[in-house]
C-alpha positions as MATLAB code, in Angstrom:
seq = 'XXXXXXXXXXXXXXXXXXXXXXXXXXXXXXXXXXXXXXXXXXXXXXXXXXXXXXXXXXXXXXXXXXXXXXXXXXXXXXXXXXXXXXXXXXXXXXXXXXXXXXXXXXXXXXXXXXXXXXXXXXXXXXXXXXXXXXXXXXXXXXXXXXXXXXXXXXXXXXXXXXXXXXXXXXXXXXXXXXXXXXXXXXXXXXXXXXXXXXXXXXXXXXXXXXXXXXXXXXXXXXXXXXXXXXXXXXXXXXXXXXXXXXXXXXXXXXXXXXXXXXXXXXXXXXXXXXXXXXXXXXXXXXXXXXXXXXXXXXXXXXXXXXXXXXXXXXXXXXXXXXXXXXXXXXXXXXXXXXXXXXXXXXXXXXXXXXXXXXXXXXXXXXXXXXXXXXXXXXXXXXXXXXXXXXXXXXXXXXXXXXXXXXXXXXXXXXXXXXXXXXXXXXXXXXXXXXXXXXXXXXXXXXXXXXXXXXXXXXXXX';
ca = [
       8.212  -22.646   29.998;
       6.672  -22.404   26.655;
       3.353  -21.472   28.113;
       5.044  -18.641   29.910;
       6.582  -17.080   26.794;
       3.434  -17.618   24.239;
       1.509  -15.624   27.211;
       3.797  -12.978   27.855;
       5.288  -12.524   24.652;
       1.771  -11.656   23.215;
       1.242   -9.057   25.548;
       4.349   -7.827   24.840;
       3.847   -8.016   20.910;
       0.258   -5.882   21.045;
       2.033   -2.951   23.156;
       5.056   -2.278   21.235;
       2.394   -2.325   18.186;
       0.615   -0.239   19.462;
       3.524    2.413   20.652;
       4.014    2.165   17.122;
       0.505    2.934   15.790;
       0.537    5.844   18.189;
       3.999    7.452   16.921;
       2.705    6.893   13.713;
      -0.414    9.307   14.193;
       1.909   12.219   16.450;
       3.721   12.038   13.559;
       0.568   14.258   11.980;
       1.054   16.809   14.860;
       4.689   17.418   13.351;
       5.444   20.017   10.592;
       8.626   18.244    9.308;
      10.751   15.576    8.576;
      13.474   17.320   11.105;
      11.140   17.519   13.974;
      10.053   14.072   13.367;
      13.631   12.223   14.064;
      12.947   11.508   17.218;
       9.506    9.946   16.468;
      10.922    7.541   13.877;
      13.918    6.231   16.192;
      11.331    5.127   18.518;
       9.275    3.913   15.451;
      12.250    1.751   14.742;
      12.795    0.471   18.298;
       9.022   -0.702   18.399;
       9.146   -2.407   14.998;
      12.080   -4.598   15.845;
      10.437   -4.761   19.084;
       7.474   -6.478   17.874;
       9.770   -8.910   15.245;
      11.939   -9.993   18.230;
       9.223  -10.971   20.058;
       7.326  -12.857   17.589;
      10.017  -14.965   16.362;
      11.092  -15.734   20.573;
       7.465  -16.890   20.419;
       7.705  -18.769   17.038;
      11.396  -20.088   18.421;
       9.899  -21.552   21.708;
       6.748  -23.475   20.137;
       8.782  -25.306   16.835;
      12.027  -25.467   18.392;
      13.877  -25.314   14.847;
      17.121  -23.274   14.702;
      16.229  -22.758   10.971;
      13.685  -20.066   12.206;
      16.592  -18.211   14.074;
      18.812  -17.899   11.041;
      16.118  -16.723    9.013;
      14.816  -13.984   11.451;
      18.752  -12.819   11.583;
      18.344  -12.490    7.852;
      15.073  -10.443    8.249;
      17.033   -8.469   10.501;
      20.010   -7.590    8.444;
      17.783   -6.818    5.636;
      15.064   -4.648    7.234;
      18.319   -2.639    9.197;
      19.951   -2.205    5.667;
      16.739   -0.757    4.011;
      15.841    1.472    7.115;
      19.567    2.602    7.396;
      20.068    2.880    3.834;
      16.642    5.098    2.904;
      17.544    7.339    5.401;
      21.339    7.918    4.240;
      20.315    8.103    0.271;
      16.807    9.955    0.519;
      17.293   12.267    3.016;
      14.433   14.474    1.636;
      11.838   10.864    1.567;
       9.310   10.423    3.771;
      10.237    8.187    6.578;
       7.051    7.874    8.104;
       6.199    5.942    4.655;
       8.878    3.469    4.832;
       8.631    2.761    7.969;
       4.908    1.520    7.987;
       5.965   -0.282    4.934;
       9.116   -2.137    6.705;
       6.537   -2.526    9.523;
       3.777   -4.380    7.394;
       6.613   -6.138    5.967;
       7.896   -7.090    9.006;
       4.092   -8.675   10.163;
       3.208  -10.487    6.908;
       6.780  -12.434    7.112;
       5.507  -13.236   10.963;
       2.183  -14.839    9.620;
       3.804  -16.098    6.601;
       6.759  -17.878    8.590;
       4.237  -19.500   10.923;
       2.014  -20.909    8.520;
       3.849  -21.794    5.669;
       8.142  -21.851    6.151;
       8.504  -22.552    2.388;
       6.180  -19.356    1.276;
       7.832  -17.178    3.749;
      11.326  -17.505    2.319;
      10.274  -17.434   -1.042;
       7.991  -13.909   -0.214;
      11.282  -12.996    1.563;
      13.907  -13.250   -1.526;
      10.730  -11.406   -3.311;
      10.885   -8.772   -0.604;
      14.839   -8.287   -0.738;
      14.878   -8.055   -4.776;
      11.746   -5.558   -4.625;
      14.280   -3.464   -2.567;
      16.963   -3.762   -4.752;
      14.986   -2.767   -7.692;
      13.034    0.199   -5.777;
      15.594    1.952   -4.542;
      16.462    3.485   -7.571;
      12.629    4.580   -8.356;
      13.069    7.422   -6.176;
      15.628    9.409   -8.104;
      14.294    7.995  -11.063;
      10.967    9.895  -10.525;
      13.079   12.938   -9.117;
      15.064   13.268  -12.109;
      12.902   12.948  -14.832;
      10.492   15.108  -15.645;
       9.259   13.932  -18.995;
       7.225   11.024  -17.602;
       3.649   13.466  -17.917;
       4.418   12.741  -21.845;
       3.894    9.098  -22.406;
       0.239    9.276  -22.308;
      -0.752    6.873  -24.920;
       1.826    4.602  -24.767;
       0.810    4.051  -21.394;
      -2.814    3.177  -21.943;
      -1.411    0.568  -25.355;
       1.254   -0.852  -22.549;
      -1.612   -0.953  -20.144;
      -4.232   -2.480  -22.346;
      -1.753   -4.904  -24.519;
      -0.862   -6.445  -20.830;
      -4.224   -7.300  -19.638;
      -5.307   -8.227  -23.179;
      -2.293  -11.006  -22.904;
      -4.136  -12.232  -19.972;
      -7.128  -12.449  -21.283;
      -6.130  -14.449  -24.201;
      -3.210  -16.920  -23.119;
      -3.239  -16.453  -19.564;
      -4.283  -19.349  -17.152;
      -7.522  -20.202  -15.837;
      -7.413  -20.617  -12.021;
     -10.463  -20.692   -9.627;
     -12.216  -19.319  -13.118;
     -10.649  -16.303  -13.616;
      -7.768  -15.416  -15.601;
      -5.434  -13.440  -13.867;
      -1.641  -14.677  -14.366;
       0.226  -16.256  -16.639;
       3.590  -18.671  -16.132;
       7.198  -17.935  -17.587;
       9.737  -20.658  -16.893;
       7.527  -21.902  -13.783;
       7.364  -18.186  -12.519;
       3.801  -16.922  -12.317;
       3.152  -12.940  -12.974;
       0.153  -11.143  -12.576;
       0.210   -8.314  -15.252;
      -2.892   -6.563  -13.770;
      -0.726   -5.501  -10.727;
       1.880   -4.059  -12.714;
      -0.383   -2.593  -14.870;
      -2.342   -0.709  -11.920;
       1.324    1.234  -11.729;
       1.178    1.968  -15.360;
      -2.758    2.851  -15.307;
      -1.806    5.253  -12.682;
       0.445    6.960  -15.323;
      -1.601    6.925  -17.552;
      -4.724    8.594  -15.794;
      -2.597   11.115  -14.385;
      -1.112   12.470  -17.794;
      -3.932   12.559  -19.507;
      -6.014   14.691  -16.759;
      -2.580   17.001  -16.937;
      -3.124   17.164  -20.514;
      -6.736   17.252  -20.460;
      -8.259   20.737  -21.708;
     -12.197   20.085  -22.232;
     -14.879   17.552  -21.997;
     -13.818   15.734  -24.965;
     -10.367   14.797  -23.292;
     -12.350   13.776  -20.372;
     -14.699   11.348  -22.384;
     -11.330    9.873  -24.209;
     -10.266    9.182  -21.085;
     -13.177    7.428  -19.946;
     -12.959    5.286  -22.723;
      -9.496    3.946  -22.321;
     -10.374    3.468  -18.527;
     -13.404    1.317  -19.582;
     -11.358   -0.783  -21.864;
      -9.105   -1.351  -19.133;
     -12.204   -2.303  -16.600;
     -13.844   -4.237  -19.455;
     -10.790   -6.849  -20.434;
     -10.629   -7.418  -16.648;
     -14.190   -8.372  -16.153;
     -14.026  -10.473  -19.401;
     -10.885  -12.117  -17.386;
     -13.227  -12.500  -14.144;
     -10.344  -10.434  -12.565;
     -13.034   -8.584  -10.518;
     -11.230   -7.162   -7.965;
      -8.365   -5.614  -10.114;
     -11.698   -4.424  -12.198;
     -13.038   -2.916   -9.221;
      -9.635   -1.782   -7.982;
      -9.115    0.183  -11.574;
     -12.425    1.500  -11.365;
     -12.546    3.705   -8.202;
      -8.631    4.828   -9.113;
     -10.544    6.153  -12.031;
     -13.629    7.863  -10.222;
     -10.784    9.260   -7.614;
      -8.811   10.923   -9.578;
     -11.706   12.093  -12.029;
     -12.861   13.897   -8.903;
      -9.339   15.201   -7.596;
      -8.463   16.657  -10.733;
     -12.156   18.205  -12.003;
     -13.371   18.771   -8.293;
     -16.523   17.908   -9.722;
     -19.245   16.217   -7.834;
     -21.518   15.489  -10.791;
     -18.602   13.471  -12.606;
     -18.330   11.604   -9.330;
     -22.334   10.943   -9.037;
     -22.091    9.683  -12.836;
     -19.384    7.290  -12.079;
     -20.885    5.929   -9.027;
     -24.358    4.964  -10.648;
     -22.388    3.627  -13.712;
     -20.872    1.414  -11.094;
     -24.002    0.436   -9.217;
     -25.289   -0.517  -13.015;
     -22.107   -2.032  -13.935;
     -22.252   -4.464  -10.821;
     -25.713   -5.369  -11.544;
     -25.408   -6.444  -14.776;
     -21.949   -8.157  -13.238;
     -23.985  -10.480  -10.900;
     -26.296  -11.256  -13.422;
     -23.917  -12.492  -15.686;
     -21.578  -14.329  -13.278;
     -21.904  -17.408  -11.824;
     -19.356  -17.092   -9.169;
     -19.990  -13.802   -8.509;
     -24.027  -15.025   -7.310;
     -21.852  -17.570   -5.016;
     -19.702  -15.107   -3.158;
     -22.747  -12.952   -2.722;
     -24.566  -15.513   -1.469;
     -22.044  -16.569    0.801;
     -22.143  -13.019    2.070;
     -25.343  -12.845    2.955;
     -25.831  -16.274    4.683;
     -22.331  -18.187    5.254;
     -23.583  -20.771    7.402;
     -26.275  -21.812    5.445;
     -23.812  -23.411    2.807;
     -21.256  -23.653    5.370;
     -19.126  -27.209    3.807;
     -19.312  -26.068    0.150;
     -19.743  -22.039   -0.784;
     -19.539  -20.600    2.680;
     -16.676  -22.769    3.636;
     -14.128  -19.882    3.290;
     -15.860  -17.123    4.990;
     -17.496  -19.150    8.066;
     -13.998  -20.331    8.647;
     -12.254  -16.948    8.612;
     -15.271  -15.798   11.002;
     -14.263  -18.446   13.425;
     -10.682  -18.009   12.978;
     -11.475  -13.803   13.784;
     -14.142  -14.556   16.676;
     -11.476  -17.427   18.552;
      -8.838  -14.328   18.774;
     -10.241  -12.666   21.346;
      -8.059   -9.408   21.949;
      -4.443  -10.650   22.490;
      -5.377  -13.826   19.815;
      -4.612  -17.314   20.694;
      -0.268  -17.089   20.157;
       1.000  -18.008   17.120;
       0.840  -21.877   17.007;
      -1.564  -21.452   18.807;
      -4.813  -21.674   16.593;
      -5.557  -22.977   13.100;
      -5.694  -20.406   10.610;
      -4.551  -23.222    7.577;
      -8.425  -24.568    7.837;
      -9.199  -21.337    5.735;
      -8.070  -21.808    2.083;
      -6.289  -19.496    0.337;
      -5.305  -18.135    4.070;
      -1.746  -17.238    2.998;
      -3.564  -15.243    0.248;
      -7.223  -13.361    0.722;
      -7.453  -14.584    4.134;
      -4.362  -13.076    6.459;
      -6.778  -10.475    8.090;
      -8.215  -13.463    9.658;
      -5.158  -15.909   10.546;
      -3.824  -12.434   12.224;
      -6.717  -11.764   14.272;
      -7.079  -15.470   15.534;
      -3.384  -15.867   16.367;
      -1.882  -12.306   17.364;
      -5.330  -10.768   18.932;
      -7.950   -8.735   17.550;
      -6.031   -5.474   19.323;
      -3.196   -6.186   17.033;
      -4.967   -6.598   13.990;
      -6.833   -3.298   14.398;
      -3.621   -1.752   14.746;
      -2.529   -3.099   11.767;
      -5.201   -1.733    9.771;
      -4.473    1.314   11.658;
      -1.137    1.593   10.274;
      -2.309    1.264    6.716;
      -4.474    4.503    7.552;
      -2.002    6.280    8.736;
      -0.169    5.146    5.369;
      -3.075    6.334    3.118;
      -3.304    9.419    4.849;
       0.224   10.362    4.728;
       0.249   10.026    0.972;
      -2.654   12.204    0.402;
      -1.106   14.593    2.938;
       2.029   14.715    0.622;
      -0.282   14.747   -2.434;
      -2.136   17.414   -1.066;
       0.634   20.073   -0.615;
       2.367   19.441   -4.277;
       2.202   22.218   -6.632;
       2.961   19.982   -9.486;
      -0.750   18.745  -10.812;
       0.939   15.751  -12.267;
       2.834   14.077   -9.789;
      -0.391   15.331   -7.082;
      -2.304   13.162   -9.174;
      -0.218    9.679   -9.072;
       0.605   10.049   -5.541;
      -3.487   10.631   -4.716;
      -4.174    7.526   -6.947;
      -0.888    5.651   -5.328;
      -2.963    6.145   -1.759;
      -6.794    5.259   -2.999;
      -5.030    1.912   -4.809;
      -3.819    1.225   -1.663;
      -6.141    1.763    1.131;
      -9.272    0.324   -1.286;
      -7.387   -3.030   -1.914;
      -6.503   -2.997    2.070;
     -10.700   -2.372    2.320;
     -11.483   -4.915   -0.175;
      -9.391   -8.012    1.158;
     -10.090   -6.958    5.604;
     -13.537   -6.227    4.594;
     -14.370   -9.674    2.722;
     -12.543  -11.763    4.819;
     -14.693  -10.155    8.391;
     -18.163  -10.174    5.927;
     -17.820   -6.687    5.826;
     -18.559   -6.871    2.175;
     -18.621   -9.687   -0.300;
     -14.784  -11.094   -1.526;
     -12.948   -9.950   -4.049;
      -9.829  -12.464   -4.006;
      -7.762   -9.374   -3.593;
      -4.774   -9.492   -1.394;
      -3.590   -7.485    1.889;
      -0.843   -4.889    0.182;
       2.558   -5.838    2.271;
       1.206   -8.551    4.407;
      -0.517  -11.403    1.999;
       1.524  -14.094    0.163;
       2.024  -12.979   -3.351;
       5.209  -12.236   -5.005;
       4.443   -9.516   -7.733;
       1.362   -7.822   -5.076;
       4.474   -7.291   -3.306;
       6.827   -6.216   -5.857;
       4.488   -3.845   -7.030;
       3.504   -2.148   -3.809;
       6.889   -1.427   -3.301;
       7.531    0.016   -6.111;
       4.199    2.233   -5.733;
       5.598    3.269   -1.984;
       9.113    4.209   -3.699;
       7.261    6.449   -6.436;
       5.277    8.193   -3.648;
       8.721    8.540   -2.381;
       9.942   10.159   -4.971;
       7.497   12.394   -5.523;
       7.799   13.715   -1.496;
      11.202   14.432   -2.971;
       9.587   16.525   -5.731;
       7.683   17.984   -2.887;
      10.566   19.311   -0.553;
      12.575   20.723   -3.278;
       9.118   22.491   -4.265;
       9.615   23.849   -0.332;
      13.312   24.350   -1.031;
      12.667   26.612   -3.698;
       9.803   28.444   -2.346;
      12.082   29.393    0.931;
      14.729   30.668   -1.395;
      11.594   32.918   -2.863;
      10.962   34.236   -0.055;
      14.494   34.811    1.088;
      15.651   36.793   -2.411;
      12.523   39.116   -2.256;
      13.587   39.682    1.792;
      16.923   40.406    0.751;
      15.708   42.369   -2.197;
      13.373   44.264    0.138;
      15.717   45.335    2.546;
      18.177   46.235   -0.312;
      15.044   48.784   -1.330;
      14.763   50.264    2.331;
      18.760   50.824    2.924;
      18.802   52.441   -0.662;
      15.816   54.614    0.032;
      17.570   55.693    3.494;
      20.600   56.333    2.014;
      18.753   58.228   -0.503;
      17.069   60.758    2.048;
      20.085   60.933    3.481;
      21.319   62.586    0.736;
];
């Protein structure tokens, strides 16, 4: 009987995904939020689809009724924020929440299956995020003085890191957290939120090439204390937020050529002075020939990715927890070997269709400012998503960056929230911005027509 389910339910699992993934694109071919609502009911069937029929699948290979009251807990929770975006931010977009509830909803799957403990903890993470993010929203729809705060946010954002750097804690040879009471933070995360800020006021501000190279600076100091902190992919992370936005605000292509061969130079000079950077590279290049000491990692994740086939192996069903860190940098892979190849390129799928939508909304903003933050809000997002899928399938070298929404990693996932719930707010910004234009157009109608019947009534005469 358990056979039956693992083989069904898989099949099962990969097609609502992929009704999803599909709604998620026609949602493109839509002009509005009102024309969408039947799109997103369906999105919402498919997502709770797909839960459901993981956790039947993860109920009928442990057996454990602990797993059933914690996927009814899932459930309430991921209802209430569903039900309770759509009744307080009518004016959000939903397309936005629901990929994130939906990437929520698959790293808890993974996370549940190969570690109980880490999945309950990333789910009380999860439920607080929510609590605190809902109010971001009418935060950044309310106040309009945030473009202000330029330098404090570059001394917040470079007094952080520089913490780090000095006290934090040394682990796998880079310092990237530091512990509170037993409670480990990661200050560069939170920091890429304030960076954001920070970048986008001061290209608001920003009046002539001497702004721009002040600018530069302060983004190099931020870069700089991460690289002395071997925090390389945050460094990386920080950088091309800075070359993006350089280039949405200026549309300048030189600017972007300049940054881009500063980075080629930087990463040069990177690999010559880091050890463990030569290691990942050369794991990169040859896994197998160091394949029980430096390419232990990535040969296993390769494995764990090739075994999948295209409907994966069922959760339980492979052995994802040979790759270290698999909770962590590795979930691409433990995805791919358990719930199918199919499925995992509809994940990353979804995660497009994410990045997309927020340069969409980005795109269409009048407001410089706020274009700006939701712009860097979708590069931050779909280059970590790049960095961690793309080192764990030897795409590129690792970064020990983590999947947005899907990896282990309490303030990755605090912080991504909060990022969604800002780009929320400012798609707020954006409708009223279509609110007011309407009424525009509407007063110079009526105005109009007032001319014509007073000009008839004028002949008349």
């Amino acid at each position: 009987m358990e056979l039956y389910v693992t083989e069904i339910s898989k099949y099962v699992i990969t097609l609502f995904l992929f009704l999803y993934t599909l709604e998620a694109f026609l949602a493109f071919t839509r002009k509005n939020e009102e024309k969408r609502k039947g799109l997103y009911i369906r999105q919402i069937i498919c997502m709770f689809a797909v839960q459901i029929a993981c956790f039947i699948q993860i109920l009928a290979r442990t057996g454990k009724v602990r797993y059933a009251f914690f996927f009814a807990f899932q459930i309430i929770v991921f209802v209430a924020v569903i039900t309770l975006f759509y009744l307080i931010y009518p004016d959000g977009n939903k397309q936005i929440i629901n990929n994130c509830v939906m990437l929520l909803m698959i790293g808890m799957i993974i996370l549940t299956r190969l570690s109980y403990d880490k999945a309950v903890k990333q789910f009380f993470i999860i439920t607080a995020s929510f609590i605190v993010g809902f109010f971001v929203p009418e935060l950044i729809f309310r106040f309009d003085f945030l473009k202000k705060y330029t330098w404090i946010y570059a001394g917040v954002g470079i007094v952080a890191i520089g913490i780090v750097l000095i006290l934090g804690a040394t682990i796998n040879g880079s310092k990237i957290s530091f512990s509170v009471s037993g409670i480990s933070f990661q200050p560069s995360e939170v920091v890429k939120i304030v960076f954001l800020f920070y970048l986008s006021a001061a290209l608001y501000q920003a009046e002539g090439l001497f702004d721009l190279f002040m600018l530069s600076v302060i983004s190099a100091a931020h870069v700089i204390i991460l690289v002395l902190s071997k925090d390389l992919g945050s460094a990386l992370i920080f950088f091309i937020i800075y070359l993006a936005l350089i280039y949405i605000a200026t549309e300048n292509i030189g600017y972007l050529g300049i940054g881009l061969a500063a980075g080629v130079l930087a990463s040069v000079v990177a690999y010559k002075l880091f050890s463990h950077i030569q290691v990942r590279v050369q794991a990169f290049i040859d896994p197998f020939s160091d394949i029980e000491r430096s390419g232990y990692q990535l040969s296993q994740s390769l494995f764990g990715i090739s075994s999948g086939c295209w409907f994966g192996l069922g959760l339980y069903g492979g052995s994802p927890r040979s790759i270290p860190y698999v909770e962590q940098d590795f979930i691409f892979s433990a995805i791919a070997e358990e719930l199918g190849l199919i499925f995992a390129v509809l994940m990353v799928l979804i995660c497009v269709s994410t990045f997309i939508m927020l340069l969409q909304e980005g795109y269409y903003l009048r407001n410089k400012f706020y274009r700006l933050i939701i712009s860097g809000t979708a590069v931050a997002y779909i280059f970590q998503t790049f960095l961690t899928i793309g080192g764990g399938a030897k795409f590129i070298p690792l970064t020990g960056v983590t999947l947005p929404l899907v990896s282990y990693g309490g303030t990755s996932v605090l912080v991504t929230i909060v990022m969604i719930m800002i780009a929320e707010g400012i798609c707020m910004i954006r409708q009223e911005e279509i609110y007011e234009a309407r009424e525009l157009r509407r007063r110079k109608l009526e105005a109009k027509k007032r001319g014509r019947k007073q000009g008839y009534e004028t002949d008349r005469n």
